[in-house]
Amino acid sequence: MKKLLFLVMTALLVSISAEAQYYPYGRTHHARKSHSSYRHHYRAGDTYGGVRFGLGLSTVNSDSPYLDGKKTRTGFVGGVVLGTRLSDMTPLYLETGVYFTQKGGKSETGGEKFTYALDYVEIPLTFKYKVDLGDDVALEPFAGGFFACGVNGKIKDYQNRAAYSSFSDDYRDNFNRLDGGIRVGCGLSIDQMYVEAAYDFGLANVGKDSFDDTHTGAFNLTLGLNF
């Protein structure tokens, strides 16, 4: 599965690089001739691509004491993005992409300790507004949503020295594969360099027990390049 994810991300990156031959947002030499404002550089339909890598701090919040992860899990976040400008009048962009993200949490209840590793392929869809701060520098707040599908992960029961799949259908006390929710955050671009802080609010009940709401949450900090 991880090899397949790597091949998919590689293919998307090649596609983005090809598309980015027209990338006014990617700071081509033509775009550098003027730095007065974004409206002088770009037009509706202008497209950019990018890569993102970083770390996330995630939790699992649940009504069930078994699944409620009161401690965070630190995991890897990485992927590719593609964005396009929506209007000539304002620097408003629509951005999507494909990420591999490691979520989960840690809990301790009744003297029993558990860790939950939840690895997802995640597709965000956000609206981003670029505020020009100067030559090739922009502040980029954004808001939107995300859809995620669990592809890997383990629940570890330390007291019983047991481990089993986070998404297996053979167990009741584990997780559904599909997740989704709201994503908000802000980025800062300096020329082609990019740094971003974002938070995912999981809205889907990812626990198999419909009577106990179980939701994911994750704060992600990533670095990257825009093309």
mmCIF file with all atom_site columns, C-alpha atoms in Angstrom:
data_model
loop_
_atom_site.group_PDB
_atom_site.id
_atom_site.type_symbol
_atom_site.label_atom_id
_atom_site.label_alt_id
_atom_site.label_comp_id
_atom_site.label_asym_id
_atom_site.label_entity_id
_atom_site.label_seq_id
_atom_site.pdbx_PDB_ins_code
_atom_site.Cartn_x
_atom_site.Cartn_y
_atom_site.Cartn_z
_atom_site.occupancy
_atom_site.B_iso_or_equiv
_atom_site.pdbx_formal_charge
_atom_site.auth_seq_id
_atom_site.auth_comp_id
_atom_site.auth_asym_id
_atom_site.auth_atom_id
_atom_site.pdbx_PDB_model_num
ATOM 1   C CA . MET A 1 1   ? 0.000   0.000  0.000   1.00 0.00 ? 1   MET A CA 1
ATOM 2   C CA . LYS A 1 2   ? 2.786   2.459  0.904   1.00 0.00 ? 2   LYS A CA 1
ATOM 3   C CA . LYS A 1 3   ? 4.529   1.707  -2.419  1.00 0.00 ? 3   LYS A CA 1
ATOM 4   C CA . LEU A 1 4   ? 1.266   2.450  -4.239  1.00 0.00 ? 4   LEU A CA 1
ATOM 5   C CA . LEU A 1 5   ? 0.892   5.764  -2.380  1.00 0.00 ? 5   LEU A CA 1
ATOM 6   C CA . PHE A 1 6   ? 4.457   6.698  -3.320  1.00 0.00 ? 6   PHE A CA 1
ATOM 7   C CA . LEU A 1 7   ? 3.787   5.936  -6.998  1.00 0.00 ? 7   LEU A CA 1
ATOM 8   C CA . VAL A 1 8   ? 0.536   7.961  -6.953  1.00 0.00 ? 8   VAL A CA 1
ATOM 9   C CA . MET A 1 9   ? 2.231   10.983 -5.353  1.00 0.00 ? 9   MET A CA 1
ATOM 10  C CA . THR A 1 10  ? 5.136   10.738 -7.801  1.00 0.00 ? 10  THR A CA 1
ATOM 11  C CA . ALA A 1 11  ? 2.748   10.687 -10.757 1.00 0.00 ? 11  ALA A CA 1
ATOM 12  C CA . LEU A 1 12  ? 0.841   13.693 -9.398  1.00 0.00 ? 12  LEU A CA 1
ATOM 13  C CA . LEU A 1 13  ? 4.061   15.604 -8.839  1.00 0.00 ? 13  LEU A CA 1
ATOM 14  C CA . VAL A 1 14  ? 5.159   14.971 -12.438 1.00 0.00 ? 14  VAL A CA 1
ATOM 15  C CA . SER A 1 15  ? 1.746   16.129 -13.645 1.00 0.00 ? 15  SER A CA 1
ATOM 16  C CA . ILE A 1 16  ? 1.915   19.270 -11.514 1.00 0.00 ? 16  ILE A CA 1
ATOM 17  C CA . SER A 1 17  ? 5.419   20.069 -12.739 1.00 0.00 ? 17  SER A CA 1
ATOM 18  C CA . ALA A 1 18  ? 4.216   19.817 -16.327 1.00 0.00 ? 18  ALA A CA 1
ATOM 19  C CA . GLU A 1 19  ? 1.184   21.999 -15.604 1.00 0.00 ? 19  GLU A CA 1
ATOM 20  C CA . ALA A 1 20  ? 3.394   24.490 -13.820 1.00 0.00 ? 20  ALA A CA 1
ATOM 21  C CA . GLN A 1 21  ? 5.027   25.542 -17.073 1.00 0.00 ? 21  GLN A CA 1
ATOM 22  C CA . TYR A 1 22  ? 2.217   28.135 -17.061 1.00 0.00 ? 22  TYR A CA 1
ATOM 23  C CA . TYR A 1 23  ? 2.475   28.885 -13.331 1.00 0.00 ? 23  TYR A CA 1
ATOM 24  C CA . PRO A 1 24  ? 2.412   32.650 -12.809 1.00 0.00 ? 24  PRO A CA 1
ATOM 25  C CA . TYR A 1 25  ? 2.049   31.913 -9.094  1.00 0.00 ? 25  TYR A CA 1
ATOM 26  C CA . GLY A 1 26  ? 5.246   29.866 -9.221  1.00 0.00 ? 26  GLY A CA 1
ATOM 27  C CA . ARG A 1 27  ? 7.305   33.028 -9.669  1.00 0.00 ? 27  ARG A CA 1
ATOM 28  C CA . THR A 1 28  ? 8.434   32.688 -13.273 1.00 0.00 ? 28  THR A CA 1
ATOM 29  C CA . HIS A 1 29  ? 10.924  35.179 -14.647 1.00 0.00 ? 29  HIS A CA 1
ATOM 30  C CA . HIS A 1 30  ? 8.076   36.892 -16.446 1.00 0.00 ? 30  HIS A CA 1
ATOM 31  C CA . ALA A 1 31  ? 6.181   37.401 -13.188 1.00 0.00 ? 31  ALA A CA 1
ATOM 32  C CA . ARG A 1 32  ? 9.246   38.890 -11.473 1.00 0.00 ? 32  ARG A CA 1
ATOM 33  C CA . LYS A 1 33  ? 9.229   41.904 -13.787 1.00 0.00 ? 33  LYS A CA 1
ATOM 34  C CA . SER A 1 34  ? 6.565   43.550 -11.653 1.00 0.00 ? 34  SER A CA 1
ATOM 35  C CA . HIS A 1 35  ? 5.914   43.303 -7.918  1.00 0.00 ? 35  HIS A CA 1
ATOM 36  C CA . SER A 1 36  ? 3.271   45.977 -7.428  1.00 0.00 ? 36  SER A CA 1
ATOM 37  C CA . SER A 1 37  ? 0.380   43.619 -6.535  1.00 0.00 ? 37  SER A CA 1
ATOM 38  C CA . TYR A 1 38  ? -1.099  40.215 -7.288  1.00 0.00 ? 38  TYR A CA 1
ATOM 39  C CA . ARG A 1 39  ? -3.725  41.617 -9.615  1.00 0.00 ? 39  ARG A CA 1
ATOM 40  C CA . HIS A 1 40  ? -0.955  42.825 -11.936 1.00 0.00 ? 40  HIS A CA 1
ATOM 41  C CA . HIS A 1 41  ? 0.660   39.372 -12.075 1.00 0.00 ? 41  HIS A CA 1
ATOM 42  C CA . TYR A 1 42  ? -2.153  36.882 -12.408 1.00 0.00 ? 42  TYR A CA 1
ATOM 43  C CA . ARG A 1 43  ? -5.463  36.159 -14.074 1.00 0.00 ? 43  ARG A CA 1
ATOM 44  C CA . ALA A 1 44  ? -8.375  33.844 -13.347 1.00 0.00 ? 44  ALA A CA 1
ATOM 45  C CA . GLY A 1 45  ? -7.357  30.334 -14.327 1.00 0.00 ? 45  GLY A CA 1
ATOM 46  C CA . ASP A 1 46  ? -3.696  30.787 -13.386 1.00 0.00 ? 46  ASP A CA 1
ATOM 47  C CA . THR A 1 47  ? -2.496  27.525 -11.868 1.00 0.00 ? 47  THR A CA 1
ATOM 48  C CA . TYR A 1 48  ? 0.245   26.497 -9.458  1.00 0.00 ? 48  TYR A CA 1
ATOM 49  C CA . GLY A 1 49  ? 1.438   23.257 -7.918  1.00 0.00 ? 49  GLY A CA 1
ATOM 50  C CA . GLY A 1 50  ? 3.492   22.388 -4.891  1.00 0.00 ? 50  GLY A CA 1
ATOM 51  C CA . VAL A 1 51  ? 4.847   19.827 -2.474  1.00 0.00 ? 51  VAL A CA 1
ATOM 52  C CA . ARG A 1 52  ? 4.335   19.791 1.303   1.00 0.00 ? 52  ARG A CA 1
ATOM 53  C CA . PHE A 1 53  ? 6.098   17.859 4.089   1.00 0.00 ? 53  PHE A CA 1
ATOM 54  C CA . GLY A 1 54  ? 5.922   18.190 7.848   1.00 0.00 ? 54  GLY A CA 1
ATOM 55  C CA . LEU A 1 55  ? 4.628   16.894 11.163  1.00 0.00 ? 55  LEU A CA 1
ATOM 56  C CA . GLY A 1 56  ? 1.206   16.637 12.757  1.00 0.00 ? 56  GLY A CA 1
ATOM 57  C CA . LEU A 1 57  ? -0.071  16.426 16.337  1.00 0.00 ? 57  LEU A CA 1
ATOM 58  C CA . SER A 1 58  ? -3.336  14.490 16.436  1.00 0.00 ? 58  SER A CA 1
ATOM 59  C CA . THR A 1 59  ? -5.904  13.247 18.922  1.00 0.00 ? 59  THR A CA 1
ATOM 60  C CA . VAL A 1 60  ? -8.947  10.995 19.056  1.00 0.00 ? 60  VAL A CA 1
ATOM 61  C CA . ASN A 1 61  ? -11.893 12.427 21.009  1.00 0.00 ? 61  ASN A CA 1
ATOM 62  C CA . SER A 1 62  ? -14.605 9.937  21.902  1.00 0.00 ? 62  SER A CA 1
ATOM 63  C CA . ASP A 1 63  ? -17.536 9.348  24.247  1.00 0.00 ? 63  ASP A CA 1
ATOM 64  C CA . SER A 1 64  ? -16.138 5.858  24.645  1.00 0.00 ? 64  SER A CA 1
ATOM 65  C CA . PRO A 1 65  ? -13.420 5.732  27.343  1.00 0.00 ? 65  PRO A CA 1
ATOM 66  C CA . TYR A 1 66  ? -11.767 2.935  25.386  1.00 0.00 ? 66  TYR A CA 1
ATOM 67  C CA . LEU A 1 67  ? -11.279 5.066  22.249  1.00 0.00 ? 67  LEU A CA 1
ATOM 68  C CA . ASP A 1 68  ? -10.816 8.475  23.847  1.00 0.00 ? 68  ASP A CA 1
ATOM 69  C CA . GLY A 1 69  ? -7.182  9.406  23.235  1.00 0.00 ? 69  GLY A CA 1
ATOM 70  C CA . LYS A 1 70  ? -6.350  12.121 25.736  1.00 0.00 ? 70  LYS A CA 1
ATOM 71  C CA . LYS A 1 71  ? -2.720  12.300 24.578  1.00 0.00 ? 71  LYS A CA 1
ATOM 72  C CA . THR A 1 72  ? -1.504  13.305 21.132  1.00 0.00 ? 72  THR A CA 1
ATOM 73  C CA . ARG A 1 73  ? 0.249   11.241 18.508  1.00 0.00 ? 73  ARG A CA 1
ATOM 74  C CA . THR A 1 74  ? 3.056   12.794 16.472  1.00 0.00 ? 74  THR A CA 1
ATOM 75  C CA . GLY A 1 75  ? 3.026   11.720 12.832  1.00 0.00 ? 75  GLY A CA 1
ATOM 76  C CA . PHE A 1 76  ? 4.238   12.474 9.335   1.00 0.00 ? 76  PHE A CA 1
ATOM 77  C CA . VAL A 1 77  ? 2.295   14.630 6.859   1.00 0.00 ? 77  VAL A CA 1
ATOM 78  C CA . GLY A 1 78  ? 3.249   14.889 3.181   1.00 0.00 ? 78  GLY A CA 1
ATOM 79  C CA . GLY A 1 79  ? 1.733   15.354 -0.228  1.00 0.00 ? 79  GLY A CA 1
ATOM 80  C CA . VAL A 1 80  ? 1.220   17.438 -3.333  1.00 0.00 ? 80  VAL A CA 1
ATOM 81  C CA . VAL A 1 81  ? -1.152  20.353 -4.019  1.00 0.00 ? 81  VAL A CA 1
ATOM 82  C CA . LEU A 1 82  ? -2.716  22.023 -7.023  1.00 0.00 ? 82  LEU A CA 1
ATOM 83  C CA . GLY A 1 83  ? -4.391  25.441 -6.991  1.00 0.00 ? 83  GLY A CA 1
ATOM 84  C CA . THR A 1 84  ? -6.049  27.805 -9.423  1.00 0.00 ? 84  THR A CA 1
ATOM 85  C CA . ARG A 1 85  ? -7.124  31.443 -9.225  1.00 0.00 ? 85  ARG A CA 1
ATOM 86  C CA . LEU A 1 86  ? -10.901 31.958 -9.354  1.00 0.00 ? 86  LEU A CA 1
ATOM 87  C CA . SER A 1 87  ? -11.208 35.671 -10.140 1.00 0.00 ? 87  SER A CA 1
ATOM 88  C CA . ASP A 1 88  ? -9.433  38.538 -11.856 1.00 0.00 ? 88  ASP A CA 1
ATOM 89  C CA . MET A 1 89  ? -10.812 40.936 -9.252  1.00 0.00 ? 89  MET A CA 1
ATOM 90  C CA . THR A 1 90  ? -9.526  39.275 -6.064  1.00 0.00 ? 90  THR A CA 1
ATOM 91  C CA . PRO A 1 91  ? -6.589  36.947 -5.270  1.00 0.00 ? 91  PRO A CA 1
ATOM 92  C CA . LEU A 1 92  ? -8.922  34.089 -4.312  1.00 0.00 ? 92  LEU A CA 1
ATOM 93  C CA . TYR A 1 93  ? -7.725  30.562 -5.087  1.00 0.00 ? 93  TYR A CA 1
ATOM 94  C CA . LEU A 1 94  ? -9.186  27.068 -4.948  1.00 0.00 ? 94  LEU A CA 1
ATOM 95  C CA . GLU A 1 95  ? -6.646  24.492 -3.740  1.00 0.00 ? 95  GLU A CA 1
ATOM 96  C CA . THR A 1 96  ? -6.771  20.709 -3.553  1.00 0.00 ? 96  THR A CA 1
ATOM 97  C CA . GLY A 1 97  ? -4.245  17.897 -3.421  1.00 0.00 ? 97  GLY A CA 1
ATOM 98  C CA . VAL A 1 98  ? -3.414  14.447 -2.099  1.00 0.00 ? 98  VAL A CA 1
ATOM 99  C CA . TYR A 1 99  ? -1.756  13.867 1.294   1.00 0.00 ? 99  TYR A CA 1
ATOM 100 C CA . PHE A 1 100 ? -0.552  10.911 3.310   1.00 0.00 ? 100 PHE A CA 1
ATOM 101 C CA . THR A 1 101 ? -1.164  11.806 6.953   1.00 0.00 ? 101 THR A CA 1
ATOM 102 C CA . GLN A 1 102 ? -0.608  9.919  10.187  1.00 0.00 ? 102 GLN A CA 1
ATOM 103 C CA . LYS A 1 103 ? -3.245  10.582 12.845  1.00 0.00 ? 103 LYS A CA 1
ATOM 104 C CA . GLY A 1 104 ? -4.286  8.859  16.054  1.00 0.00 ? 104 GLY A CA 1
ATOM 105 C CA . GLY A 1 105 ? -3.880  9.261  19.789  1.00 0.00 ? 105 GLY A CA 1
ATOM 106 C CA . LYS A 1 106 ? -3.036  7.629  23.106  1.00 0.00 ? 106 LYS A CA 1
ATOM 107 C CA . SER A 1 107 ? -5.331  6.736  25.987  1.00 0.00 ? 107 SER A CA 1
ATOM 108 C CA . GLU A 1 108 ? -5.211  5.188  29.432  1.00 0.00 ? 108 GLU A CA 1
ATOM 109 C CA . THR A 1 109 ? -8.396  3.961  31.096  1.00 0.00 ? 109 THR A CA 1
ATOM 110 C CA . GLY A 1 110 ? -8.903  1.623  34.020  1.00 0.00 ? 110 GLY A CA 1
ATOM 111 C CA . GLY A 1 111 ? -5.162  1.050  34.224  1.00 0.00 ? 111 GLY A CA 1
ATOM 112 C CA . GLU A 1 112 ? -5.056  -0.048 30.579  1.00 0.00 ? 112 GLU A CA 1
ATOM 113 C CA . LYS A 1 113 ? -2.902  1.808  28.060  1.00 0.00 ? 113 LYS A CA 1
ATOM 114 C CA . PHE A 1 114 ? -3.700  2.009  24.342  1.00 0.00 ? 114 PHE A CA 1
ATOM 115 C CA . THR A 1 115 ? -2.232  3.772  21.316  1.00 0.00 ? 115 THR A CA 1
ATOM 116 C CA . TYR A 1 116 ? -4.131  4.358  18.089  1.00 0.00 ? 116 TYR A CA 1
ATOM 117 C CA . ALA A 1 117 ? -2.280  4.748  14.790  1.00 0.00 ? 117 ALA A CA 1
ATOM 118 C CA . LEU A 1 118 ? -4.557  5.967  11.988  1.00 0.00 ? 118 LEU A CA 1
ATOM 119 C CA . ASP A 1 119 ? -2.887  6.471  8.601   1.00 0.00 ? 119 ASP A CA 1
ATOM 120 C CA . TYR A 1 120 ? -4.978  8.189  5.941   1.00 0.00 ? 120 TYR A CA 1
ATOM 121 C CA . VAL A 1 121 ? -4.914  9.260  2.329   1.00 0.00 ? 121 VAL A CA 1
ATOM 122 C CA . GLU A 1 122 ? -6.474  12.699 2.564   1.00 0.00 ? 122 GLU A CA 1
ATOM 123 C CA . ILE A 1 123 ? -7.900  15.029 -0.078  1.00 0.00 ? 123 ILE A CA 1
ATOM 124 C CA . PRO A 1 124 ? -8.410  18.657 1.036   1.00 0.00 ? 124 PRO A CA 1
ATOM 125 C CA . LEU A 1 125 ? -10.483 21.272 -0.780  1.00 0.00 ? 125 LEU A CA 1
ATOM 126 C CA . THR A 1 126 ? -9.930  24.816 0.479   1.00 0.00 ? 126 THR A CA 1
ATOM 127 C CA . PHE A 1 127 ? -10.447 28.421 -0.545  1.00 0.00 ? 127 PHE A CA 1
ATOM 128 C CA . LYS A 1 128 ? -7.304  30.500 -0.078  1.00 0.00 ? 128 LYS A CA 1
ATOM 129 C CA . TYR A 1 129 ? -6.963  34.285 -0.092  1.00 0.00 ? 129 TYR A CA 1
ATOM 130 C CA . LYS A 1 130 ? -3.499  35.682 -0.801  1.00 0.00 ? 130 LYS A CA 1
ATOM 131 C CA . VAL A 1 131 ? -2.603  38.944 0.936   1.00 0.00 ? 131 VAL A CA 1
ATOM 132 C CA . ASP A 1 132 ? 0.366   40.607 -0.760  1.00 0.00 ? 132 ASP A CA 1
ATOM 133 C CA . LEU A 1 133 ? 2.931   41.752 1.845   1.00 0.00 ? 133 LEU A CA 1
ATOM 134 C CA . GLY A 1 134 ? 5.689   42.831 -0.524  1.00 0.00 ? 134 GLY A CA 1
ATOM 135 C CA . ASP A 1 135 ? 7.975   41.525 -3.234  1.00 0.00 ? 135 ASP A CA 1
ATOM 136 C CA . ASP A 1 136 ? 7.207   37.798 -3.603  1.00 0.00 ? 136 ASP A CA 1
ATOM 137 C CA . VAL A 1 137 ? 5.837   37.589 -0.038  1.00 0.00 ? 137 VAL A CA 1
ATOM 138 C CA . ALA A 1 138 ? 2.209   36.726 0.727   1.00 0.00 ? 138 ALA A CA 1
ATOM 139 C CA . LEU A 1 139 ? 0.083   35.747 3.711   1.00 0.00 ? 139 LEU A CA 1
ATOM 140 C CA . GLU A 1 140 ? -2.408  33.039 2.733   1.00 0.00 ? 140 GLU A CA 1
ATOM 141 C CA . PRO A 1 141 ? -5.315  32.304 5.113   1.00 0.00 ? 141 PRO A CA 1
ATOM 142 C CA . PHE A 1 142 ? -7.631  29.500 3.991   1.00 0.00 ? 142 PHE A CA 1
ATOM 143 C CA . ALA A 1 143 ? -10.697 27.487 4.968   1.00 0.00 ? 143 ALA A CA 1
ATOM 144 C CA . GLY A 1 144 ? -12.513 24.500 3.550   1.00 0.00 ? 144 GLY A CA 1
ATOM 145 C CA . GLY A 1 145 ? -12.875 20.794 4.128   1.00 0.00 ? 145 GLY A CA 1
ATOM 146 C CA . PHE A 1 146 ? -11.176 17.442 3.749   1.00 0.00 ? 146 PHE A CA 1
ATOM 147 C CA . PHE A 1 147 ? -12.087 13.859 2.928   1.00 0.00 ? 147 PHE A CA 1
ATOM 148 C CA . ALA A 1 148 ? -9.929  10.982 4.188   1.00 0.00 ? 148 ALA A CA 1
ATOM 149 C CA . CYS A 1 149 ? -9.756  7.221  3.779   1.00 0.00 ? 149 CYS A CA 1
ATOM 150 C CA . GLY A 1 150 ? -7.889  5.032  6.277   1.00 0.00 ? 150 GLY A CA 1
ATOM 151 C CA . VAL A 1 151 ? -5.264  2.840  4.621   1.00 0.00 ? 151 VAL A CA 1
ATOM 152 C CA . ASN A 1 152 ? -3.175  1.532  7.512   1.00 0.00 ? 152 ASN A CA 1
ATOM 153 C CA . GLY A 1 153 ? -2.823  1.603  11.281  1.00 0.00 ? 153 GLY A CA 1
ATOM 154 C CA . LYS A 1 154 ? -2.665  -0.422 14.484  1.00 0.00 ? 154 LYS A CA 1
ATOM 155 C CA . ILE A 1 155 ? -4.257  -0.347 17.896  1.00 0.00 ? 155 ILE A CA 1
ATOM 156 C CA . LYS A 1 156 ? -1.841  -1.476 20.603  1.00 0.00 ? 156 LYS A CA 1
ATOM 157 C CA . ASP A 1 157 ? -3.150  -2.848 23.902  1.00 0.00 ? 157 ASP A CA 1
ATOM 158 C CA . TYR A 1 158 ? -0.125  -2.696 26.193  1.00 0.00 ? 158 TYR A CA 1
ATOM 159 C CA . GLN A 1 159 ? -1.624  -4.481 29.189  1.00 0.00 ? 159 GLN A CA 1
ATOM 160 C CA . ASN A 1 160 ? -2.609  -7.548 27.161  1.00 0.00 ? 160 ASN A CA 1
ATOM 161 C CA . ARG A 1 161 ? 0.389   -7.221 24.831  1.00 0.00 ? 161 ARG A CA 1
ATOM 162 C CA . ALA A 1 162 ? -1.893  -7.300 21.821  1.00 0.00 ? 162 ALA A CA 1
ATOM 163 C CA . ALA A 1 163 ? -2.017  -5.354 18.551  1.00 0.00 ? 163 ALA A CA 1
ATOM 164 C CA . TYR A 1 164 ? -4.594  -5.380 15.787  1.00 0.00 ? 164 TYR A CA 1
ATOM 165 C CA . SER A 1 165 ? -5.662  -3.363 12.761  1.00 0.00 ? 165 SER A CA 1
ATOM 166 C CA . SER A 1 166 ? -7.255  0.020  13.389  1.00 0.00 ? 166 SER A CA 1
ATOM 167 C CA . PHE A 1 167 ? -9.672  -0.487 10.485  1.00 0.00 ? 167 PHE A CA 1
ATOM 168 C CA . SER A 1 168 ? -10.338 -4.228 10.529  1.00 0.00 ? 168 SER A CA 1
ATOM 169 C CA . ASP A 1 169 ? -13.942 -5.450 10.326  1.00 0.00 ? 169 ASP A CA 1
ATOM 170 C CA . ASP A 1 170 ? -13.070 -8.253 12.742  1.00 0.00 ? 170 ASP A CA 1
ATOM 171 C CA . TYR A 1 171 ? -13.231 -5.965 15.792  1.00 0.00 ? 171 TYR A CA 1
ATOM 172 C CA . ARG A 1 172 ? -15.913 -3.711 17.218  1.00 0.00 ? 172 ARG A CA 1
ATOM 173 C CA . ASP A 1 173 ? -13.657 -1.449 19.272  1.00 0.00 ? 173 ASP A CA 1
ATOM 174 C CA . ASN A 1 174 ? -11.757 0.118  16.398  1.00 0.00 ? 174 ASN A CA 1
ATOM 175 C CA . PHE A 1 175 ? -12.358 2.654  13.619  1.00 0.00 ? 175 PHE A CA 1
ATOM 176 C CA . ASN A 1 176 ? -14.246 3.218  10.380  1.00 0.00 ? 176 ASN A CA 1
ATOM 177 C CA . ARG A 1 177 ? -12.072 3.966  7.368   1.00 0.00 ? 177 ARG A CA 1
ATOM 178 C CA . LEU A 1 178 ? -13.846 7.088  6.114   1.00 0.00 ? 178 LEU A CA 1
ATOM 179 C CA . ASP A 1 179 ? -13.376 10.476 7.745   1.00 0.00 ? 179 ASP A CA 1
ATOM 180 C CA . GLY A 1 180 ? -14.090 14.063 6.794   1.00 0.00 ? 180 GLY A CA 1
ATOM 181 C CA . GLY A 1 181 ? -14.408 17.496 8.275   1.00 0.00 ? 181 GLY A CA 1
ATOM 182 C CA . ILE A 1 182 ? -13.314 21.131 8.260   1.00 0.00 ? 182 ILE A CA 1
ATOM 183 C CA . ARG A 1 183 ? -9.812  22.431 7.570   1.00 0.00 ? 183 ARG A CA 1
ATOM 184 C CA . VAL A 1 184 ? -8.671  25.951 8.502   1.00 0.00 ? 184 VAL A CA 1
ATOM 185 C CA . GLY A 1 185 ? -5.234  27.515 8.609   1.00 0.00 ? 185 GLY A CA 1
ATOM 186 C CA . CYS A 1 186 ? -2.790  30.015 7.222   1.00 0.00 ? 186 CYS A CA 1
ATOM 187 C CA . GLY A 1 187 ? 0.281   29.872 5.026   1.00 0.00 ? 187 GLY A CA 1
ATOM 188 C CA . LEU A 1 188 ? 3.179   32.194 4.277   1.00 0.00 ? 188 LEU A CA 1
ATOM 189 C CA . SER A 1 189 ? 4.935   32.177 0.920   1.00 0.00 ? 189 SER A CA 1
ATOM 190 C CA . ILE A 1 190 ? 8.329   33.753 0.307   1.00 0.00 ? 190 ILE A CA 1
ATOM 191 C CA . ASP A 1 191 ? 9.166   33.440 -3.359  1.00 0.00 ? 191 ASP A CA 1
ATOM 192 C CA . GLN A 1 192 ? 8.751   29.692 -3.980  1.00 0.00 ? 192 GLN A CA 1
ATOM 193 C CA . MET A 1 193 ? 9.226   28.711 -0.336  1.00 0.00 ? 193 MET A CA 1
ATOM 194 C CA . TYR A 1 194 ? 6.086   28.009 1.672   1.00 0.00 ? 194 TYR A CA 1
ATOM 195 C CA . VAL A 1 195 ? 5.238   27.313 5.336   1.00 0.00 ? 195 VAL A CA 1
ATOM 196 C CA . GLU A 1 196 ? 1.770   26.431 6.619   1.00 0.00 ? 196 GLU A CA 1
ATOM 197 C CA . ALA A 1 197 ? -0.098  25.767 9.867   1.00 0.00 ? 197 ALA A CA 1
ATOM 198 C CA . ALA A 1 198 ? -3.485  24.050 9.640   1.00 0.00 ? 198 ALA A CA 1
ATOM 199 C CA . TYR A 1 199 ? -6.032  22.282 11.812  1.00 0.00 ? 199 TYR A CA 1
ATOM 200 C CA . ASP A 1 200 ? -8.363  19.452 10.763  1.00 0.00 ? 200 ASP A CA 1
ATOM 201 C CA . PHE A 1 201 ? -11.644 19.205 12.686  1.00 0.00 ? 201 PHE A CA 1
ATOM 202 C CA . GLY A 1 202 ? -13.025 15.721 12.063  1.00 0.00 ? 202 GLY A CA 1
ATOM 203 C CA . LEU A 1 203 ? -16.824 15.755 11.798  1.00 0.00 ? 203 LEU A CA 1
ATOM 204 C CA . ALA A 1 204 ? -17.476 12.130 10.851  1.00 0.00 ? 204 ALA A CA 1
ATOM 205 C CA . ASN A 1 205 ? -18.073 9.547  13.568  1.00 0.00 ? 205 ASN A CA 1
ATOM 206 C CA . VAL A 1 206 ? -15.060 7.278  12.982  1.00 0.00 ? 206 VAL A CA 1
ATOM 207 C CA . GLY A 1 207 ? -15.990 4.842  15.780  1.00 0.00 ? 207 GLY A CA 1
ATOM 208 C CA . LYS A 1 208 ? -17.973 1.721  14.899  1.00 0.00 ? 208 LYS A CA 1
ATOM 209 C CA . ASP A 1 209 ? -20.375 2.268  17.814  1.00 0.00 ? 209 ASP A CA 1
ATOM 210 C CA . SER A 1 210 ? -22.934 4.815  16.595  1.00 0.00 ? 210 SER A CA 1
ATOM 211 C CA . PHE A 1 211 ? -23.958 5.641  20.186  1.00 0.00 ? 211 PHE A CA 1
ATOM 212 C CA . ASP A 1 212 ? -20.476 6.912  21.096  1.00 0.00 ? 212 ASP A CA 1
ATOM 213 C CA . ASP A 1 213 ? -19.304 9.810  18.940  1.00 0.00 ? 213 ASP A CA 1
ATOM 214 C CA . THR A 1 214 ? -15.639 9.485  18.007  1.00 0.00 ? 214 THR A CA 1
ATOM 215 C CA . HIS A 1 215 ? -13.800 12.213 16.085  1.00 0.00 ? 215 HIS A CA 1
ATOM 216 C CA . THR A 1 216 ? -10.271 12.946 14.939  1.00 0.00 ? 216 THR A CA 1
ATOM 217 C CA . GLY A 1 217 ? -8.441  16.234 15.300  1.00 0.00 ? 217 GLY A CA 1
ATOM 218 C CA . ALA A 1 218 ? -5.022  17.223 14.013  1.00 0.00 ? 218 ALA A CA 1
ATOM 219 C CA . PHE A 1 219 ? -2.720  20.244 13.993  1.00 0.00 ? 219 PHE A CA 1
ATOM 220 C CA . ASN A 1 220 ? -0.273  20.137 11.076  1.00 0.00 ? 220 ASN A CA 1
ATOM 221 C CA . LEU A 1 221 ? 2.830   22.208 10.424  1.00 0.00 ? 221 LEU A CA 1
ATOM 222 C CA . THR A 1 222 ? 4.328   21.803 6.948   1.00 0.00 ? 222 THR A CA 1
ATOM 223 C CA . LEU A 1 223 ? 7.044   23.238 4.739   1.00 0.00 ? 223 LEU A CA 1
ATOM 224 C CA . GLY A 1 224 ? 7.148   23.128 0.986   1.00 0.00 ? 224 GLY A CA 1
ATOM 225 C CA . LEU A 1 225 ? 7.784   24.587 -2.436  1.00 0.00 ? 225 LEU A CA 1
ATOM 226 C CA . ASN A 1 226 ? 5.431   26.137 -4.990  1.00 0.00 ? 226 ASN A CA 1
ATOM 227 C CA . PHE A 1 227 ? 6.074   25.706 -8.707  1.00 0.00 ? 227 PHE A CA 1
#
